[in-house]
Amino acid sequence: MSMHNRQIQVFSPPLYLLRRLCPSVGVRATAPLPRKSVSREMIIRSLWVLLAVAFVLATPASAQDSTITDDQVNAVASEMYCPVCENIPLDACATQACADWRQEIRDMLGEGYTSDEVKADFVRRFGDRVVGTPLDPTLRALSVVTPYVLAGLALIAAVWTVLRWRMGVKSSAAGVPEFNAPPTPETESDSLRARLERDVAGGTGL
Amino acid sequence: MLAEIGVSTTFLAFVAALYALVMSLWGARTRSEGKVLSARNAVFVAFVLLLAACVVLVIALVREDYQISYVWSVSNPSMPLFFRITALWGSQAGSLLFWSLLLAAFAAGAVWLNWHNNRRLMPYVIAYSMATLAFFLFLSIFIENPFNRYWFVGQETLETALIPAGGVAPSDALLRDSANGLNPLLRHFGMAIHPPMLYLGFVGFLVPFAFAMAALASGDLSTNWIRASRRWALAAWLFLSLGLILGGRWAYDVLGWGGYWGWDPVENAAFLPWLIGTAFLHSVMIQEKRGMLKTWNMFLVIGTFSAVIFGTFATRSGLVESVHSFARSEIGFPMFAFWFGMTIISVWLILWRRSRGELRDEHAFANIFSRESLFVLNNLVFVALFIAIFWGSFGSPIVSELFLNANITLGTEYFQLVTPPLFAALFILMGIAPLSAWGATSLRRLGRSALVPLVLALASLIVFVLMGMTMPVALIGYGIVVFAGWVAIYETYRALMARVRQQGENPIQAFFALLRRNPRRYGGYLIHLGVTVIGIGVLGSTLFQQETQQTLRVGQSMEIAGYTVRYDGFAAGQISEDGRVMDIATLTVLRDGQELQTLRPRRDFFPNVQDMNTMTIAASRSTLQDDVYTLLVDWEMTPTEEAATFKVYVNPLVNLIWWGGFVLIAGTLAATWSGDTLPARSRKSLMVGATA
């Protein structure tokens, strides 16, 4: 009754350094290094190797053994949606496909990817639907700002309407203080009576 | 036989609805009382026929008549009776028929109860409600017929209501053995109540819509339509609120992600009419009290029903992806056409009446701090929320696909970014507006009224800080929310104490006397209090939720938020009465070494169901303070390894959401109590005048 075979992932700074040294380490490091002169590249690689070896020697054993916890995986997965299911957060989806994607996130975090890099990778492969808001800054700003712009326009329209009403009151009722005084019970009663009488009199039909 | 009865009654109900539509309009045009009466009777006939159709479908479900394709698709022999009955709304075809029944019931009720008081509006009320009913019955008969049967014709299998030439019915045994069963997500007690409540809320807004349209069509633009439809609007709002709360509870129990509101497009589709409907319920008071906002109220009531139809279209057409996608079908285009046509006609009628000067307001705004001004602000915030949620759920995905060649779906992150300021504004207005007066209020007077609730809110914040809450966002949020609550409590307390002093009543008597005397106001305060309690729950469970996921061996435990959760054992492959296979873990929740409760989170597998056949069922320890909510995520049961992975959430104050719902229901019932909108004195004097 085995659900998923989990590999224990070791957070490995040396591996990260090695990825910088050799892009083929780590399956998702797809961007090729720019071409440079061989001698200069060799020097840089040698320096990276030395640095990596030094780091391995200097890193305490506990740090080398640290694992990516489920909570770390879920922290990233909860900000994404299942690429195939219907609007279900990736951390909550119970399908095998989502379990596999969570495993991928675990692997990537283990390889030193940041949360944003993981999300960017998923967006590249599955599109913007896997994140709650687009990663592209322009699209993101558009998405978030648009409702406020629309609401702002509605507010301007409302203010304009209210101002028009007020101007209408000032120009047509200079000597009528009715609107500025709080309505007394008698006034309200009269108003209701008048309204009801109008109702009884009826309006125009179609 | 049952299928034939079902098809006949549904079709006759469709004919009755069309007949009522034609006769009511003809009667209104020719001023023929007889024709309108005939239309009214047809409304009742349509209701009775639809009731018969639904009863027939329930009988078919209970009697396991798998020849009917709907029964085959939503039930199987192992399903208990309770879920057989609730399967009536378990899929598209049945839920459309059920929806039509509720619609007919509301229409018949509105016609029955308002016949004598609103004769002038009645023909149009009948026409609009029956046009809507006829459309839904058209869908039921021609696209999603719940009484379709399976037929073998040669090598093909047909699903049709009429017997095809040369058609042979499959054997009962074959159908019985292959019956699909209800979607596992729907096998939950909440599903017995949540969809009917939501449908009642949706359909209930038909009545205010029909009255508004009748007012526009007849030219009777007084407050008659508001008085006639007020209770219906409140009832619809109550049902919709209940539907939303129960939907949240269902999601919390069944979807297994530790939350109750996922900003799913279908959840939002139900929330949108609630927002506009709530704005309408506030705004309509201004028209009643001050004769203002007549055009705006028309737009709101039509917008509410338009949002209902749009939400139904979005839910059932597959327009957006959602966890509710089990309800998808081919009804998308007709529903869109109906929604579009209905909205265009309604808006045209408003603009036509407005252009004739018949929707002119009787008063104007005089003061920014008057209650009507604050209500208008409240309306604007509701509309802004509507825009933000509509954009996130439907606008952005559609616009991005049409114009940007991208598939942008905005999720929780967007909604949590955009909506909090608007909700905060709503709570602020919910606190301030009841303190202001109709007509005019000075800032100083408003400040004086707000002083005590403000002090109480500050005192509450000090208590929160002393209890260890230091997060600024939480303090600001709680400050705003509890202020609104304190206003409701303080205003009620003041009135209550005045009665105690003047009438010598005890506080309980005084409270009920207040509710009797001014149910609208004090019912409204109760509703505000309920919303405050919900707000406290939402803030607590959102801002302070903690979660962890760990793999444990039997005997091991994990720590979260001061609790210890110990893994005690695992029982795999348990088979329940309805055929589901359950893998159950046993956990014990401890605090300070003391065992509090045993929990059994589990994973259910439904072997006979084709899609969505696995469910993660949470187990939680619930108290008013918090929920310890556990999920069984994964397990490894081999001879050498017995480990299981659990996800545990601690959701502080989450139960206040459900309790706040109860307060909200109580408040709405109290507010609905009020029948008349005219003060008693005015009614009496008018009656005397009429007699004279």
GROMACS .gro file of C-alpha atoms in nm, chain B residues 273-527:
model
  255
  479PRO     CA    1  -2.557   3.843  -0.643
  480TRP     CA    2  -2.526   3.851  -0.263
  481LEU     CA    3  -2.313   4.166  -0.286
  482ILE     CA    4  -2.552   4.345  -0.519
  483GLY     CA    5  -2.853   4.215  -0.329
  484THR     CA    6  -2.710   4.349  -0.002
  485ALA     CA    7  -2.649   4.687  -0.165
  486PHE     CA    8  -3.011   4.682  -0.285
  487LEU     CA    9  -3.150   4.602   0.060
  488HIS     CA   10  -2.968   4.908   0.199
  489SER     CA   11  -3.036   5.138  -0.091
  490VAL     CA   12  -3.405   5.060  -0.111
  491MET     CA   13  -3.447   5.204   0.239
  492ILE     CA   14  -3.343   5.542   0.099
  493GLN     CA   15  -3.617   5.524  -0.161
  494GLU     CA   16  -3.873   5.432   0.105
  495LYS     CA   17  -3.763   5.700   0.351
  496ARG     CA   18  -3.664   5.980   0.118
  497GLY     CA   19  -3.796   5.896  -0.228
  498MET     CA   20  -3.442   5.896  -0.367
  499LEU     CA   21  -3.226   5.667  -0.581
  500LYS     CA   22  -3.516   5.530  -0.781
  501THR     CA   23  -3.310   5.462  -1.091
  502TRP     CA   24  -3.022   5.320  -0.889
  503ASN     CA   25  -3.251   5.079  -0.706
  504MET     CA   26  -3.390   4.956  -1.034
  505PHE     CA   27  -3.038   4.892  -1.158
  506LEU     CA   28  -2.949   4.710  -0.836
  507VAL     CA   29  -3.249   4.478  -0.834
  508ILE     CA   30  -3.205   4.398  -1.201
  509GLY     CA   31  -2.830   4.364  -1.149
  510THR     CA   32  -2.893   4.114  -0.870
  511PHE     CA   33  -3.109   3.888  -1.082
  512SER     CA   34  -2.880   3.937  -1.379
  513ALA     CA   35  -2.589   3.825  -1.159
  514VAL     CA   36  -2.795   3.520  -1.056
  515ILE     CA   37  -2.851   3.418  -1.417
  516PHE     CA   38  -2.491   3.496  -1.511
  517GLY     CA   39  -2.366   3.292  -1.216
  518THR     CA   40  -2.588   3.002  -1.320
  519PHE     CA   41  -2.460   3.031  -1.674
  520ALA     CA   42  -2.097   3.044  -1.558
  521THR     CA   43  -2.144   2.749  -1.323
  522ARG     CA   44  -2.322   2.523  -1.563
  523SER     CA   45  -2.164   2.608  -1.896
  524GLY     CA   46  -1.800   2.540  -1.821
  525LEU     CA   47  -1.713   2.905  -1.891
  526VAL     CA   48  -1.457   2.890  -1.614
  527GLU     CA   49  -1.274   2.606  -1.452
  528SER     CA   50  -1.390   2.521  -1.106
  529VAL     CA   51  -1.419   2.248  -0.850
  530HIS     CA   52  -1.790   2.260  -0.932
  531SER     CA   53  -1.731   2.151  -1.290
  532PHE     CA   54  -1.940   1.838  -1.239
  533ALA     CA   55  -2.238   2.054  -1.336
  534ARG     CA   56  -2.115   2.135  -1.687
  535SER     CA   57  -2.332   2.076  -1.990
  536GLU     CA   58  -2.449   2.206  -2.325
  537ILE     CA   59  -2.680   2.472  -2.188
  538GLY     CA   60  -2.415   2.745  -2.210
  539PHE     CA   61  -2.526   2.927  -2.523
  540PRO     CA   62  -2.901   2.936  -2.449
  541MET     CA   63  -2.829   3.055  -2.095
  542PHE     CA   64  -2.597   3.327  -2.221
  543ALA     CA   65  -2.859   3.437  -2.475
  544PHE     CA   66  -3.128   3.449  -2.205
  545TRP     CA   67  -2.905   3.641  -1.965
  546PHE     CA   68  -2.802   3.889  -2.232
  547GLY     CA   69  -3.155   3.943  -2.362
  548MET     CA   70  -3.304   3.979  -2.015
  549THR     CA   71  -3.042   4.231  -1.908
  550ILE     CA   72  -3.072   4.439  -2.224
  551ILE     CA   73  -3.452   4.456  -2.203
  552SER     CA   74  -3.438   4.550  -1.834
  553VAL     CA   75  -3.182   4.824  -1.882
  554TRP     CA   76  -3.371   4.960  -2.182
  555LEU     CA   77  -3.691   4.981  -1.975
  556ILE     CA   78  -3.510   5.172  -1.699
  557LEU     CA   79  -3.357   5.418  -1.942
  558TRP     CA   80  -3.689   5.465  -2.120
  559ARG     CA   81  -3.871   5.545  -1.798
  560ARG     CA   82  -3.590   5.770  -1.685
  561SER     CA   83  -3.593   5.961  -2.012
  562ARG     CA   84  -3.963   6.028  -1.951
  563GLY     CA   85  -3.877   6.178  -1.613
  564GLU     CA   86  -4.068   5.908  -1.425
  565LEU     CA   87  -3.778   5.799  -1.208
  566ARG     CA   88  -3.699   6.148  -1.079
  567ASP     CA   89  -3.596   6.163  -0.714
  568GLU     CA   90  -3.810   6.351  -0.464
  569HIS     CA   91  -3.521   6.476  -0.252
  570ALA     CA   92  -3.153   6.548  -0.304
  571PHE     CA   93  -2.849   6.477  -0.092
  572ALA     CA   94  -2.792   6.760   0.151
  573ASN     CA   95  -2.513   6.641   0.372
  574ILE     CA   96  -2.222   6.406   0.324
  575PHE     CA   97  -2.272   6.260   0.672
  576SER     CA   98  -2.645   6.198   0.633
  577ARG     CA   99  -2.748   5.836   0.648
  578GLU     CA  100  -2.852   5.831   0.284
  579SER     CA  101  -2.509   5.960   0.179
  580LEU     CA  102  -2.336   5.694   0.386
  581PHE     CA  103  -2.568   5.431   0.239
  582VAL     CA  104  -2.471   5.548  -0.107
  583LEU     CA  105  -2.105   5.515  -0.010
  584ASN     CA  106  -2.181   5.167   0.121
  585ASN     CA  107  -2.344   5.089  -0.213
  586LEU     CA  108  -2.038   5.208  -0.399
  587VAL     CA  109  -1.813   4.983  -0.193
  588PHE     CA  110  -2.042   4.687  -0.261
  589VAL     CA  111  -2.028   4.766  -0.630
  590ALA     CA  112  -1.649   4.802  -0.616
  591LEU     CA  113  -1.628   4.462  -0.448
  592PHE     CA  114  -1.855   4.323  -0.716
  593ILE     CA  115  -1.628   4.465  -0.986
  594ALA     CA  116  -1.312   4.334  -0.820
  595ILE     CA  117  -1.450   3.984  -0.772
  596PHE     CA  118  -1.613   3.972  -1.113
  597TRP     CA  119  -1.288   4.083  -1.274
  598GLY     CA  120  -1.087   3.822  -1.087
  599SER     CA  121  -1.329   3.540  -1.156
  600PHE     CA  122  -1.453   3.607  -1.507
  601GLY     CA  123  -1.324   3.935  -1.652
  602SER     CA  124  -0.955   3.864  -1.641
  603PRO     CA  125  -0.966   3.506  -1.778
  604ILE     CA  126  -1.198   3.609  -2.063
  605VAL     CA  127  -1.015   3.931  -2.152
  606SER     CA  128  -0.671   3.766  -2.137
  607GLU     CA  129  -0.785   3.484  -2.362
  608LEU     CA  130  -0.958   3.713  -2.610
  609PHE     CA  131  -0.705   3.996  -2.632
  610LEU     CA  132  -0.373   3.885  -2.483
  611ASN     CA  133  -0.358   3.530  -2.615
  612ALA     CA  134  -0.286   3.415  -2.260
  613ASN     CA  135  -0.474   3.210  -2.007
  614ILE     CA  136  -0.469   3.416  -1.690
  615THR     CA  137  -0.664   3.278  -1.398
  616LEU     CA  138  -0.654   3.495  -1.090
  617GLY     CA  139  -0.647   3.300  -0.767
  618THR     CA  140  -0.652   3.352  -0.394
  619GLU     CA  141  -0.345   3.576  -0.404
  620TYR     CA  142  -0.526   3.830  -0.622
  621PHE     CA  143  -0.839   3.830  -0.409
  622GLN     CA  144  -0.641   3.862  -0.086
  623LEU     CA  145  -0.461   4.157  -0.238
  624VAL     CA  146  -0.758   4.344  -0.380
  625THR     CA  147  -1.056   4.280  -0.152
  626PRO     CA  148  -0.934   4.352   0.206
  627PRO     CA  149  -0.938   4.735   0.172
  628LEU     CA  150  -1.289   4.717   0.034
  629PHE     CA  151  -1.410   4.486   0.310
  630ALA     CA  152  -1.249   4.723   0.563
  631ALA     CA  153  -1.438   5.016   0.409
  632LEU     CA  154  -1.761   4.817   0.435
  633PHE     CA  155  -1.707   4.746   0.803
  634ILE     CA  156  -1.626   5.111   0.871
  635LEU     CA  157  -1.948   5.220   0.699
  636MET     CA  158  -2.137   4.943   0.877
  637GLY     CA  159  -2.025   5.107   1.200
  638ILE     CA  160  -2.080   5.472   1.110
  639ALA     CA  161  -2.398   5.467   0.899
  640PRO     CA  162  -2.636   5.353   1.176
  641LEU     CA  163  -2.515   5.646   1.390
  642SER     CA  164  -2.612   5.910   1.138
  643ALA     CA  165  -2.963   6.045   1.079
  644TRP     CA  166  -3.177   6.066   0.769
  645GLY     CA  167  -3.161   6.407   0.605
  646ALA     CA  168  -2.863   6.564   0.776
  647THR     CA  169  -2.607   6.496   1.046
  648SER     CA  170  -2.321   6.717   1.152
  649LEU     CA  171  -1.974   6.573   1.187
  650ARG     CA  172  -1.970   6.675   1.553
  651ARG     CA  173  -2.294   6.491   1.623
  652LEU     CA  174  -2.171   6.186   1.439
  653GLY     CA  175  -1.845   6.197   1.637
  654ARG     CA  176  -2.035   6.219   1.966
  655SER     CA  177  -2.246   5.918   1.871
  656ALA     CA  178  -1.940   5.718   1.775
  657LEU     CA  179  -1.742   5.802   2.089
  658VAL     CA  180  -1.856   5.516   2.312
  659PRO     CA  181  -1.826   5.242   2.045
  660LEU     CA  182  -1.483   5.380   1.955
  661VAL     CA  183  -1.370   5.364   2.317
  662LEU     CA  184  -1.506   5.011   2.346
  663ALA     CA  185  -1.324   4.911   2.025
  664LEU     CA  186  -1.000   5.058   2.160
  665ALA     CA  187  -1.050   4.875   2.489
  666SER     CA  188  -1.101   4.552   2.294
  667LEU     CA  189  -0.776   4.612   2.107
  668ILE     CA  190  -0.590   4.667   2.435
  669VAL     CA  191  -0.724   4.332   2.555
  670PHE     CA  192  -0.606   4.169   2.231
  671VAL     CA  193  -0.259   4.321   2.273
  672LEU     CA  194  -0.243   4.201   2.634
  673MET     CA  195  -0.334   3.854   2.506
  674GLY     CA  196  -0.028   3.866   2.283
  675MET     CA  197  -0.160   3.990   1.950
  676THR     CA  198   0.097   4.225   1.803
  677MET     CA  199   0.055   4.191   1.427
  678PRO     CA  200  -0.034   4.543   1.301
  679VAL     CA  201  -0.257   4.416   1.019
  680ALA     CA  202  -0.453   4.205   1.265
  681LEU     CA  203  -0.493   4.494   1.509
  682ILE     CA  204  -0.616   4.729   1.235
  683GLY     CA  205  -0.851   4.462   1.102
  684TYR     CA  206  -0.991   4.374   1.441
  685GLY     CA  207  -1.022   4.742   1.535
  686ILE     CA  208  -1.244   4.807   1.233
  687VAL     CA  209  -1.450   4.491   1.271
  688VAL     CA  210  -1.517   4.518   1.644
  689PHE     CA  211  -1.606   4.887   1.608
  690ALA     CA  212  -1.893   4.788   1.377
  691GLY     CA  213  -2.000   4.524   1.628
  692TRP     CA  214  -1.984   4.760   1.924
  693VAL     CA  215  -2.202   5.013   1.740
  694ALA     CA  216  -2.470   4.747   1.691
  695ILE     CA  217  -2.447   4.637   2.055
  696TYR     CA  218  -2.431   4.988   2.199
  697GLU     CA  219  -2.724   5.122   1.995
  698THR     CA  220  -2.936   4.823   2.096
  699TYR     CA  221  -2.825   4.858   2.458
  700ARG     CA  222  -2.921   5.227   2.468
  701ALA     CA  223  -3.269   5.158   2.336
  702LEU     CA  224  -3.305   4.858   2.561
  703MET     CA  225  -3.211   5.050   2.874
  704ALA     CA  226  -3.449   5.330   2.778
  705ARG     CA  227  -3.731   5.077   2.769
  706VAL     CA  228  -3.621   4.923   3.096
  707ARG     CA  229  -3.632   5.267   3.258
  708GLN     CA  230  -3.954   5.387   3.099
  709GLN     CA  231  -4.160   5.070   3.085
  710GLY     CA  232  -4.016   4.883   3.382
  711GLU     CA  233  -3.949   4.574   3.167
  712ASN     CA  234  -3.667   4.332   3.231
  713PRO     CA  235  -3.391   4.341   2.966
  714ILE     CA  236  -3.512   4.028   2.787
  715GLN     CA  237  -3.866   4.156   2.765
  716ALA     CA  238  -3.734   4.493   2.655
  717PHE     CA  239  -3.522   4.332   2.383
  718PHE     CA  240  -3.814   4.143   2.232
  719ALA     CA  241  -4.032   4.453   2.265
  720LEU     CA  242  -3.770   4.645   2.067
  721LEU     CA  243  -3.769   4.377   1.798
  722ARG     CA  244  -4.147   4.392   1.781
  723ARG     CA  245  -4.156   4.769   1.773
  724ASN     CA  246  -3.885   4.827   1.516
  725PRO     CA  247  -3.787   4.491   1.373
  726ARG     CA  248  -3.609   4.643   1.080
  727ARG     CA  249  -3.369   4.849   1.287
  728TYR     CA  250  -3.295   4.596   1.560
  729GLY     CA  251  -3.304   4.303   1.323
  730GLY     CA  252  -3.054   4.500   1.118
  731TYR     CA  253  -2.830   4.546   1.422
  732LEU     CA  254  -2.846   4.171   1.485
  733ILE     CA  255  -2.742   4.111   1.125
   0.00000   0.00000   0.00000
